[in-house]
CSV table of N, CA and C in Angstrom, one decimal:
chain,number,residue,atom,x,y,z
A,7,MET,N,-81.9,18.1,-103.4
A,7,MET,CA,-82.4,17.3,-102.3
A,7,MET,C,-81.6,16.4,-101.9
A,8,SER,N,-80.4,16.4,-101.1
A,8,SER,CA,-80.0,15.9,-100.5
A,8,SER,C,-79.7,15.2,-99.1
A,9,PRO,N,-80.3,14.0,-98.5
A,9,PRO,CA,-80.2,13.9,-97.1
A,9,PRO,C,-79.4,14.6,-95.9
A,10,SER,N,-78.0,15.4,-96.8
A,10,SER,CA,-77.0,15.7,-95.9
A,10,SER,C,-77.9,17.2,-95.9
A,11,ASN,N,-78.7,17.6,-96.5
A,11,ASN,CA,-79.1,18.9,-96.4
A,11,ASN,C,-80.1,18.9,-95.0
A,12,LEU,N,-80.8,17.9,-94.9
A,12,LEU,CA,-82.0,17.5,-94.0
A,12,LEU,C,-80.9,18.2,-92.7
A,13,PRO,N,-80.2,17.2,-92.2
A,13,PRO,CA,-79.4,17.5,-90.8
A,13,PRO,C,-79.3,19.2,-90.6
A,14,PRO,N,-78.7,19.7,-91.3
A,14,PRO,CA,-78.5,21.2,-91.7
A,14,PRO,C,-79.3,22.3,-91.1
A,15,LEU,N,-81.1,21.6,-91.7
A,15,LEU,CA,-81.9,22.5,-91.2
A,15,LEU,C,-82.0,22.0,-90.1
A,16,LYS,N,-82.5,20.6,-89.9
A,16,LYS,CA,-82.9,20.2,-88.6
A,16,LYS,C,-82.0,21.3,-87.2
A,17,GLN,N,-80.9,21.6,-87.9
A,17,GLN,CA,-80.3,22.0,-86.6
A,17,GLN,C,-80.2,23.3,-86.2
A,18,LEU,N,-81.1,24.0,-87.3
A,18,LEU,CA,-81.0,25.6,-87.1
A,18,LEU,C,-82.4,25.5,-86.4
A,19,LYS,N,-83.2,24.6,-86.7
A,19,LYS,CA,-84.3,24.4,-85.7
A,19,LYS,C,-84.4,24.3,-84.6
A,20,LEU,N,-83.1,24.0,-83.9
A,20,LEU,CA,-82.6,23.5,-82.3
A,20,LEU,C,-82.4,24.5,-81.8
A,21,PRO,N,-83.0,24.6,-80.4
A,21,PRO,CA,-82.6,26.0,-79.4
A,21,PRO,C,-81.4,27.0,-79.4
A,22,GLU,N,-80.8,26.0,-79.5
A,22,GLU,CA,-79.6,26.4,-79.5
A,22,GLU,C,-79.3,27.7,-81.0
A,23,ASP,N,-79.9,27.7,-81.8
A,23,ASP,CA,-79.8,28.3,-83.0
A,23,ASP,C,-79.9,29.4,-82.7
A,24,PRO,N,-81.5,30.1,-82.0
A,24,PRO,CA,-81.7,30.9,-81.6
A,24,PRO,C,-80.8,31.4,-80.1
A,25,VAL,N,-80.1,31.0,-80.0
A,25,VAL,CA,-79.3,31.7,-78.7
A,25,VAL,C,-77.8,32.1,-79.4
A,26,HIS,N,-77.5,31.3,-80.3
A,26,HIS,CA,-76.6,31.8,-81.2
A,26,HIS,C,-76.8,33.2,-82.8
A,27,PHE,N,-77.8,33.3,-82.6
A,27,PHE,CA,-78.5,34.4,-83.4
A,27,PHE,C,-78.4,35.2,-83.0
A,28,ALA,N,-79.2,35.4,-81.3
A,28,ALA,CA,-79.2,36.2,-80.7
A,28,ALA,C,-77.8,37.0,-80.4
A,29,LYS,N,-76.7,36.3,-80.2
A,29,LYS,CA,-75.8,36.8,-80.3
A,29,LYS,C,-75.1,37.3,-81.3
A,30,THR,N,-75.1,37.0,-82.4
A,30,THR,CA,-75.1,37.5,-83.4
A,30,THR,C,-75.7,38.7,-83.4
A,31,SER,N,-76.5,39.1,-83.7
A,31,SER,CA,-77.3,39.9,-83.8
A,31,SER,C,-77.1,41.1,-82.7
A,32,SER,N,-76.5,41.0,-81.4
A,32,SER,CA,-76.4,42.0,-80.2
A,32,SER,C,-74.8,42.3,-80.9
A,33,LEU,N,-74.1,41.5,-81.8
A,33,LEU,CA,-72.6,42.0,-82.1
A,33,LEU,C,-72.7,42.8,-83.2
A,34,THR,N,-73.8,42.8,-84.3
A,34,THR,CA,-74.0,43.8,-85.3
A,34,THR,C,-74.5,44.9,-84.7
């Protein structure tokens, strides 16, 4: 459990993540 692994996890929780996910879902 490295501290570096925490930042990426928090970025996923960001509101920008859902937006990016929706764009990927629309692509498929």
